Amino acid sequence: MNPPALAGPVPVVDLSALALLLAPPAMLGEFAPAAPWRGIRRIPYTPPSSCAHWLPEAFAAAVAEQIKHTEAVGVLVSGGLDSLAVLVHGLQAAEGRRVIALTTNLVDDTGRGAAEVVRALLRDLDLRAELVVLDPARDRAEPVWSPVGPRLDALPEANAASAVRAADLGAGVLLSGDGADELLGIPRFATAAVARRRGLKAAGRYAADVASSGPGLPGELAALAARLLPRKARTRAYWAANWTAWADPVAPAVLAEPYRQLATDWGRRWVDARIAAHAEADRSWSEADAYDAVFPREAILPSGLLPEGSPFLTEHFLAAALALPVGDRYDPGLPTAYLRCKAQVVRLLPRHALGVLPRRKQYFTTALARQAVTGRTAPVCAEAGLIDRAALAVETDPAVLLVVAALEHWLVGALRHGAAIG
């Protein structure tokens, strides 16, 4: 359904709704709180009920379902475990059909290119996929504008270029590993959960693995102590320990008034409602963190004309993953902290693959910072009164700049499609 068609002959953009994308919970959680059109209400996503299934079988079924109507399959691969799992299962489900692995050759923070990692994995695991390497500086395309709202991906032009190339090569669908980290990675504060499922020795190893990240060991100890608190106090303590920047969220200065205050007020109400929901559900700190990583879940908008999707986010696999006890996401027997904390993704891969899997997570902060520069100017947003030009000129936070760039691109598209800005 086309949302603007429901809003009358001249659909009007709701700037108040767009401003909420810069409220800290929505900006960092990468979800859209409201429909971007006046007179249109967004229907909240309802998570599926958890349903226990053997995870590898559920994943294989999800991949097979997504590719069953195409003669050639495109898979976005980055060199990480998540996209590798999609590629491996895609090749199995394709049963001789073409599988095209597309990688954008971003350079990670250690100076290693994604293409180098992907080539090594294809060679070492004997994966017979066609490899297409895209240059992030040269291979760029305009993402398809969607009336649903702004795109929330960090590299929209690079993703659009991958979609265009996949379509040109005859792919009928483009798959990714989106959602795996959030859905299957071990959450914070899981020492007690790991102890229950894996034993005290495993819990000690988990605590050591997470000691240098996030709240670290003090956070793990606080989570154990908080189990003695009343439910509401326990949940507020969780929020203060885990989401320090959101304890009293304030929208960034780039938002012009009255939109900055509106986004700040909404963010505070959202936080209060979230804390109340965790308390009502009586979630432990680790269960709350696992839930916050996945929900609100945002639909992935295609960046091109090709259908796109992630098998991790299909309803069937989502239901199976939600049934998995938190402690089962960790495996103390794997060789590195990265693999131990991604145990359920490792489980989706062949046993013989363990020796060649990446030993650490790749980070691409430099690449994201370069993309964020596109948000330095936003003339349409500024002219509409949504963005403060002076504040934008001195803004340095890549997260803020990426959202501003997305807002500007979307508003330009809305005007081209005959919308008015309210």
Coordinates of C-alpha atoms in Angstrom, one line a residue:
M1 CA 0.0 0.0 0.0
N2 CA 1.2 3.5 -0.8
P3 CA 0.9 5.7 2.3
P4 CA 0.6 9.1 0.6
A5 CA -2.4 7.8 -1.4
L6 CA -4.3 7.7 1.8
A7 CA -3.3 11.2 2.8
G8 CA -5.3 13.0 0.1
P9 CA -4.6 14.5 -3.4
V10 CA -1.6 16.5 -2.0
P11 CA 0.1 14.4 0.7
V12 CA 1.7 16.6 3.5
V13 CA 4.9 15.6 5.1
D14 CA 4.7 15.6 8.9
L15 CA 7.9 17.3 10.1
S16 CA 7.1 16.4 13.7
A17 CA 7.2 12.7 12.8
L18 CA 10.5 13.1 11.0
A19 CA 12.0 15.0 13.9
L20 CA 11.5 11.9 16.1
L21 CA 14.1 10.1 14.0
L22 CA 16.7 12.3 15.8
A23 CA 15.4 11.5 19.2
P24 CA 18.2 9.4 20.9
P25 CA 16.2 6.2 21.3
A26 CA 15.1 6.2 17.6
M27 CA 18.4 7.5 16.2
L28 CA 20.6 5.0 17.9
G29 CA 18.0 2.2 17.9
E30 CA 17.5 2.8 14.1
F31 CA 13.7 2.7 14.1
A32 CA 11.0 5.0 12.9
P33 CA 8.5 6.1 15.7
A34 CA 5.8 7.5 13.4
A35 CA 4.6 7.7 9.8
P36 CA 6.1 10.7 7.9
W37 CA 2.7 11.8 6.5
R38 CA 0.0 13.9 8.2
G39 CA -3.2 11.8 8.7
I40 CA -1.3 8.5 8.5
R41 CA -0.7 6.3 11.6
R42 CA 2.0 3.7 11.7
I43 CA 0.8 0.3 12.9
P44 CA 3.2 -1.1 15.5
Y45 CA 5.0 -4.3 14.7
T46 CA 3.8 -7.3 16.8
P47 CA 6.6 -9.8 17.5
P48 CA 5.8 -13.4 16.8
S49 CA 5.3 -15.8 19.7
S50 CA 8.4 -17.8 20.5
C51 CA 8.4 -21.3 19.2
A52 CA 11.2 -23.8 19.8
H53 CA 12.8 -25.2 16.7
W54 CA 16.2 -26.6 15.9
L55 CA 17.9 -23.4 14.8
P56 CA 20.0 -24.6 11.8
E57 CA 16.9 -26.3 10.4
A58 CA 14.8 -23.1 10.9
F59 CA 17.5 -21.1 9.2
A60 CA 17.8 -23.4 6.3
A61 CA 14.1 -23.3 5.8
A62 CA 14.1 -19.5 5.9
V63 CA 16.8 -19.2 3.2
A64 CA 15.1 -21.8 1.0
E65 CA 11.8 -19.9 1.2
Q66 CA 13.4 -16.6 0.3
I67 CA 15.1 -17.9 -2.8
K68 CA 12.5 -20.5 -4.1
H69 CA 11.2 -18.3 -6.9
T70 CA 14.5 -17.1 -8.4
E71 CA 17.0 -18.7 -10.8
A72 CA 19.9 -16.6 -9.5
V73 CA 20.5 -15.5 -5.9
G74 CA 22.5 -12.4 -4.7
V75 CA 24.0 -12.4 -1.2
L76 CA 25.7 -9.3 0.4
V77 CA 28.8 -10.6 2.1
S78 CA 31.1 -8.5 4.4
G79 CA 33.5 -11.1 5.7
G80 CA 31.7 -11.5 8.9
L81 CA 29.9 -14.6 10.3
D82 CA 26.4 -13.5 9.7
S83 CA 26.6 -13.0 5.9
L84 CA 28.8 -16.0 5.6
A85 CA 26.0 -18.2 7.1
V86 CA 23.6 -16.7 4.6
L87 CA 25.9 -17.5 1.7
V88 CA 26.6 -21.1 2.9
H89 CA 22.9 -21.9 3.2
G90 CA 22.1 -20.0 0.0
L91 CA 24.5 -22.2 -1.9
Q92 CA 23.0 -25.3 -0.4
A93 CA 19.4 -24.3 -1.0
A94 CA 20.2 -23.1 -4.6
E95 CA 20.9 -26.7 -5.7
G96 CA 23.0 -25.6 -8.7
R97 CA 21.4 -22.3 -9.4
R98 CA 23.7 -19.3 -9.6
V99 CA 24.7 -17.6 -6.4
I100 CA 26.4 -14.2 -6.6
A101 CA 28.4 -13.0 -3.6
L102 CA 28.6 -9.2 -3.6
T103 CA 31.0 -7.4 -1.3
T104 CA 31.7 -3.7 -1.0
N105 CA 35.4 -3.4 -0.4
L106 CA 35.3 -1.3 2.8
V107 CA 38.6 -1.0 4.7
D108 CA 38.2 -1.9 8.4
D109 CA 39.8 -0.1 11.3
T110 CA 42.9 -2.3 11.1
G111 CA 43.4 -1.5 7.4
R112 CA 42.2 -4.8 6.0
G113 CA 39.8 -4.7 3.1
A114 CA 36.5 -6.7 3.2
A115 CA 37.3 -8.3 -0.2
E116 CA 40.5 -9.8 1.1
V117 CA 38.6 -11.5 3.9
V118 CA 35.8 -12.7 1.6
R119 CA 38.1 -14.2 -1.0
A120 CA 40.0 -16.1 1.7
L121 CA 36.7 -17.5 3.1
L122 CA 35.5 -18.6 -0.4
R123 CA 38.8 -20.3 -1.1
D124 CA 39.2 -22.0 2.3
L125 CA 35.6 -23.2 2.5
D126 CA 35.4 -24.1 -1.3
L127 CA 32.3 -22.0 -1.7
R128 CA 31.4 -21.9 -5.4
A129 CA 29.8 -18.5 -5.6
E130 CA 30.5 -15.8 -8.2
L131 CA 32.3 -13.0 -6.4
V132 CA 31.6 -9.4 -7.3
V133 CA 33.7 -6.7 -5.6
L134 CA 32.4 -3.1 -5.5
D135 CA 34.6 -0.1 -4.8
P136 CA 32.8 2.1 -2.2
A137 CA 34.3 5.3 -3.7
R138 CA 33.4 4.5 -7.3
D139 CA 30.4 2.1 -7.2
R140 CA 27.5 4.3 -5.9
A141 CA 23.9 4.6 -6.9
E142 CA 20.8 6.6 -5.9
P143 CA 18.7 4.5 -3.5
V144 CA 15.1 4.0 -4.5
W145 CA 12.9 6.6 -2.7
S146 CA 10.2 5.0 -0.6
P147 CA 7.0 6.6 0.6
V148 CA 7.3 4.5 3.8
G149 CA 10.0 6.9 5.1
P150 CA 13.7 7.7 5.2
R151 CA 16.2 4.9 4.8
L152 CA 18.0 4.1 8.1
D153 CA 21.0 2.1 6.7
A154 CA 24.5 3.7 7.1
L155 CA 25.7 3.3 3.5
P156 CA 22.7 3.8 1.3
E157 CA 24.5 4.6 -1.9
A158 CA 26.9 1.7 -1.6
N159 CA 23.9 -0.7 -0.8
A160 CA 22.0 0.7 -3.8
A161 CA 25.0 0.0 -6.0
S162 CA 25.1 -3.6 -4.8
A163 CA 21.4 -3.9 -5.6
V164 CA 21.8 -2.5 -9.1
R165 CA 24.8 -4.8 -9.8
A166 CA 22.9 -7.9 -8.5
A167 CA 19.9 -7.1 -10.7
D168 CA 22.2 -6.5 -13.8
L169 CA 23.7 -9.9 -13.2
G170 CA 20.3 -11.5 -13.2
A171 CA 19.7 -12.1 -9.5
G172 CA 16.0 -12.3 -8.5
V173 CA 16.6 -11.6 -4.8
L174 CA 19.3 -10.0 -2.6
L175 CA 19.9 -11.5 0.8
S176 CA 21.9 -10.2 3.8
G177 CA 22.8 -11.1 7.3
D178 CA 21.0 -8.2 8.9
G179 CA 19.6 -8.8 12.4
A180 CA 21.9 -11.7 13.4
D181 CA 24.0 -9.7 15.8
E182 CA 21.0 -8.4 17.6
L183 CA 19.0 -11.6 17.6
L184 CA 21.7 -14.2 18.3
G185 CA 24.6 -12.4 20.0
I186 CA 25.0 -12.9 23.7
P187 CA 23.6 -9.9 25.5
R188 CA 25.2 -8.0 28.4
F189 CA 24.6 -9.0 32.0
A190 CA 24.3 -12.7 31.1
T191 CA 26.7 -14.2 33.7
A192 CA 23.9 -15.8 35.7
A193 CA 22.1 -17.0 32.5
V194 CA 25.4 -18.6 31.2
A195 CA 26.0 -20.2 34.6
R196 CA 22.5 -21.8 34.6
R197 CA 22.9 -23.2 31.1
R198 CA 26.7 -23.9 30.8
G199 CA 28.1 -24.0 34.4
L200 CA 30.1 -21.7 36.6
K201 CA 33.4 -22.2 34.6
A202 CA 31.6 -21.0 31.5
A203 CA 30.1 -18.1 33.3
G204 CA 33.6 -17.0 34.5
R205 CA 34.9 -17.2 30.9
Y206 CA 31.9 -15.1 29.7
A207 CA 32.5 -12.5 32.3
A208 CA 36.2 -12.3 31.2
D209 CA 35.1 -12.0 27.5
V210 CA 32.9 -9.0 28.2
A211 CA 35.0 -7.3 30.9
S212 CA 36.4 -4.7 28.5
S213 CA 33.2 -3.8 26.6
G214 CA 30.1 -1.8 27.6
P215 CA 29.4 -1.8 31.4
G216 CA 32.0 -4.6 31.7
L217 CA 32.7 -6.5 34.8
P218 CA 31.1 -3.9 37.1
G219 CA 27.9 -4.2 35.1
E220 CA 27.9 -8.0 35.4
L221 CA 28.3 -7.7 39.2
A222 CA 25.6 -5.0 39.4
A223 CA 23.2 -7.3 37.4
L224 CA 23.8 -10.1 39.9
A225 CA 23.2 -7.7 42.9
A226 CA 20.1 -6.2 41.3
R227 CA 18.3 -9.5 41.4
L228 CA 17.6 -8.7 45.1
L229 CA 15.8 -5.5 44.3
P230 CA 12.1 -5.0 43.8
R231 CA 11.0 -5.4 40.2
K232 CA 10.6 -1.7 39.3
A233 CA 13.8 -0.7 41.0
R234 CA 15.7 -3.5 39.3
T235 CA 14.5 -2.4 35.9
R236 CA 15.4 1.3 36.5
A237 CA 18.8 0.2 37.6
Y238 CA 19.2 -1.8 34.4
W239 CA 18.4 1.2 32.3
A240 CA 20.8 3.4 34.2
A241 CA 23.6 0.9 33.8
N242 CA 23.0 -0.1 30.2
W243 CA 21.6 3.0 28.5
T244 CA 23.4 5.8 30.3
A245 CA 22.9 8.2 27.4
W246 CA 19.2 7.5 27.3
A247 CA 18.5 7.9 31.0
D248 CA 17.5 11.4 30.3
P249 CA 17.5 11.6 26.5
V250 CA 18.0 15.0 24.9
A251 CA 17.6 15.5 21.1
P252 CA 20.7 16.9 19.3
A253 CA 21.1 20.6 18.7
V254 CA 20.8 20.2 14.9
L255 CA 17.0 20.0 15.4
A256 CA 15.4 23.4 15.2
E257 CA 12.8 24.4 17.7
P258 CA 10.0 23.4 18.4
Y259 CA 11.1 20.1 17.0
R260 CA 14.0 19.6 19.3
Q261 CA 11.8 19.9 22.4
L262 CA 9.2 17.7 20.8
A263 CA 11.8 15.0 20.1
T264 CA 13.2 15.3 23.6
D265 CA 9.8 15.0 25.2
W266 CA 9.0 11.9 23.1
G267 CA 12.3 10.3 23.9
R268 CA 11.7 10.7 27.6
R269 CA 8.2 9.2 27.3
W270 CA 9.5 6.3 25.3
V271 CA 12.1 5.5 27.9
D272 CA 9.6 5.6 30.7
A273 CA 7.3 3.3 28.7
R274 CA 10.1 0.9 27.9
I275 CA 11.2 0.7 31.6
A276 CA 7.6 0.0 32.6
A277 CA 7.2 -2.7 30.0
H278 CA 10.4 -4.5 31.2
A279 CA 9.2 -4.3 34.8
E280 CA 5.8 -5.6 33.9
A281 CA 7.3 -8.6 31.9
D282 CA 9.7 -9.2 34.9
R283 CA 12.7 -9.4 32.6
S284 CA 16.2 -9.9 34.0
W285 CA 18.9 -7.5 33.0
S286 CA 20.1 -9.9 30.3
E287 CA 16.6 -10.6 29.0
A288 CA 15.9 -6.9 28.8
D289 CA 19.1 -6.2 26.9
A290 CA 18.3 -9.1 24.5
Y291 CA 14.9 -7.7 23.9
D292 CA 16.1 -4.1 23.5
A293 CA 18.6 -5.3 20.9
V294 CA 15.8 -6.6 18.6
F295 CA 12.7 -4.5 19.3
P296 CA 11.4 -2.2 18.0
R297 CA 12.2 -4.1 14.8
E298 CA 12.3 -2.0 11.6
A299 CA 11.5 -3.4 8.2
I300 CA 14.5 -3.3 5.8
L301 CA 13.6 -1.1 2.8
P302 CA 15.0 -2.3 -0.5
S303 CA 17.7 0.1 -1.8
G304 CA 16.9 -0.9 -5.4
L305 CA 14.2 -2.5 -7.5
L306 CA 15.3 -6.0 -6.4
P307 CA 13.5 -7.7 -3.5
E308 CA 15.7 -7.8 -0.4
G309 CA 15.6 -9.6 2.8
S310 CA 17.4 -11.3 5.7
P311 CA 16.7 -14.9 6.7
F312 CA 17.4 -14.0 10.3
L313 CA 14.4 -11.6 10.3
T314 CA 11.8 -13.9 8.8
E315 CA 8.9 -14.6 11.2
H316 CA 9.7 -18.4 11.4
F317 CA 13.3 -17.9 12.3
L318 CA 12.6 -15.0 14.6
A319 CA 10.1 -17.2 16.5
A320 CA 12.7 -19.9 16.9
A321 CA 15.5 -17.5 18.0
L322 CA 13.2 -15.9 20.6
A323 CA 12.6 -19.3 22.2
L324 CA 16.3 -19.8 22.7
P325 CA 17.4 -19.3 26.4
V326 CA 19.8 -16.4 26.7
G327 CA 22.6 -18.6 28.2
D328 CA 22.6 -20.8 25.1
R329 CA 23.9 -17.9 23.0
Y330 CA 27.3 -18.4 24.5
D331 CA 29.7 -21.4 24.0
P332 CA 32.8 -21.5 26.2
G333 CA 34.4 -24.1 24.0
L334 CA 35.0 -21.9 21.0
P335 CA 38.5 -20.5 20.4
T336 CA 38.0 -16.7 20.7
A337 CA 35.8 -14.3 22.5
Y338 CA 34.1 -13.2 19.3
L339 CA 33.2 -16.7 18.3
R340 CA 32.1 -17.6 21.9
C341 CA 29.8 -14.6 21.9
K342 CA 28.4 -15.5 18.5
A343 CA 28.0 -19.2 19.2
Q344 CA 24.5 -19.6 17.6
V345 CA 25.7 -18.1 14.3
V346 CA 28.8 -20.4 14.4
R347 CA 26.3 -23.3 14.9
L348 CA 24.7 -22.4 11.5
L349 CA 28.0 -23.1 9.7
P350 CA 29.7 -26.4 8.9
R351 CA 31.9 -27.9 11.6
H352 CA 34.9 -28.0 9.3
A353 CA 34.6 -24.2 8.9
L354 CA 35.7 -23.4 12.5
G355 CA 39.4 -23.3 11.7
V356 CA 39.1 -20.6 9.1
L357 CA 36.3 -18.4 10.6
P358 CA 37.2 -14.7 11.4
R359 CA 38.6 -14.5 14.9
R360 CA 37.4 -11.0 15.6
K361 CA 34.7 -8.6 14.6
Q362 CA 35.5 -6.1 11.9
Y363 CA 34.7 -2.4 12.6
F364 CA 34.3 0.2 9.9
T365 CA 34.2 3.5 11.8
T366 CA 36.3 5.4 9.3
A367 CA 34.1 4.4 6.4
L368 CA 31.0 5.4 8.3
A369 CA 32.6 8.8 9.3
R370 CA 33.2 9.4 5.6
Q371 CA 29.6 8.7 4.7
A372 CA 28.4 10.9 7.5
V373 CA 30.0 13.9 5.8
T374 CA 27.0 13.9 3.4
G375 CA 24.9 15.1 6.2
R376 CA 26.9 18.3 6.6
T377 CA 24.5 20.2 4.3
A378 CA 20.7 19.8 4.3
P379 CA 19.2 22.8 2.5
V380 CA 15.7 21.4 2.2
C381 CA 15.6 20.4 5.9
A382 CA 16.8 23.8 6.9
E383 CA 14.5 25.7 4.6
A384 CA 11.6 23.7 6.0
G385 CA 12.6 24.7 9.5
L386 CA 13.4 21.2 10.7
I387 CA 17.2 21.6 11.0
D388 CA 19.3 24.4 12.5
R389 CA 21.9 25.4 9.9
A390 CA 24.3 26.9 12.5
A391 CA 24.2 23.8 14.7
L392 CA 24.6 21.5 11.7
A393 CA 27.7 23.3 10.6
V394 CA 29.5 22.3 13.8
E395 CA 28.0 18.9 14.4
T396 CA 30.5 16.1 14.6
D397 CA 28.5 13.0 15.7
P398 CA 28.4 10.5 12.7
A399 CA 25.1 9.1 14.0
V400 CA 23.4 12.5 13.9
L401 CA 24.9 13.4 10.5
L402 CA 23.8 10.1 8.9
V403 CA 20.2 10.6 10.0
V404 CA 20.3 14.2 8.7
A405 CA 21.5 12.9 5.4
A406 CA 18.7 10.4 5.3
L407 CA 16.1 13.1 6.1
E408 CA 17.4 15.4 3.4
H409 CA 17.4 12.7 0.8
W410 CA 13.9 11.6 1.7
L411 CA 12.5 15.1 1.7
V412 CA 14.0 15.8 -1.7
G413 CA 12.3 12.7 -3.0
A414 CA 9.0 13.6 -1.4
L415 CA 8.9 17.0 -3.1
R416 CA 9.7 15.3 -6.4
H417 CA 6.7 13.0 -5.9
G418 CA 4.4 16.0 -5.4
A419 CA 4.2 16.2 -1.7
A420 CA 3.9 19.4 0.4
I421 CA 6.0 20.0 3.5
G422 CA 3.9 20.8 6.6

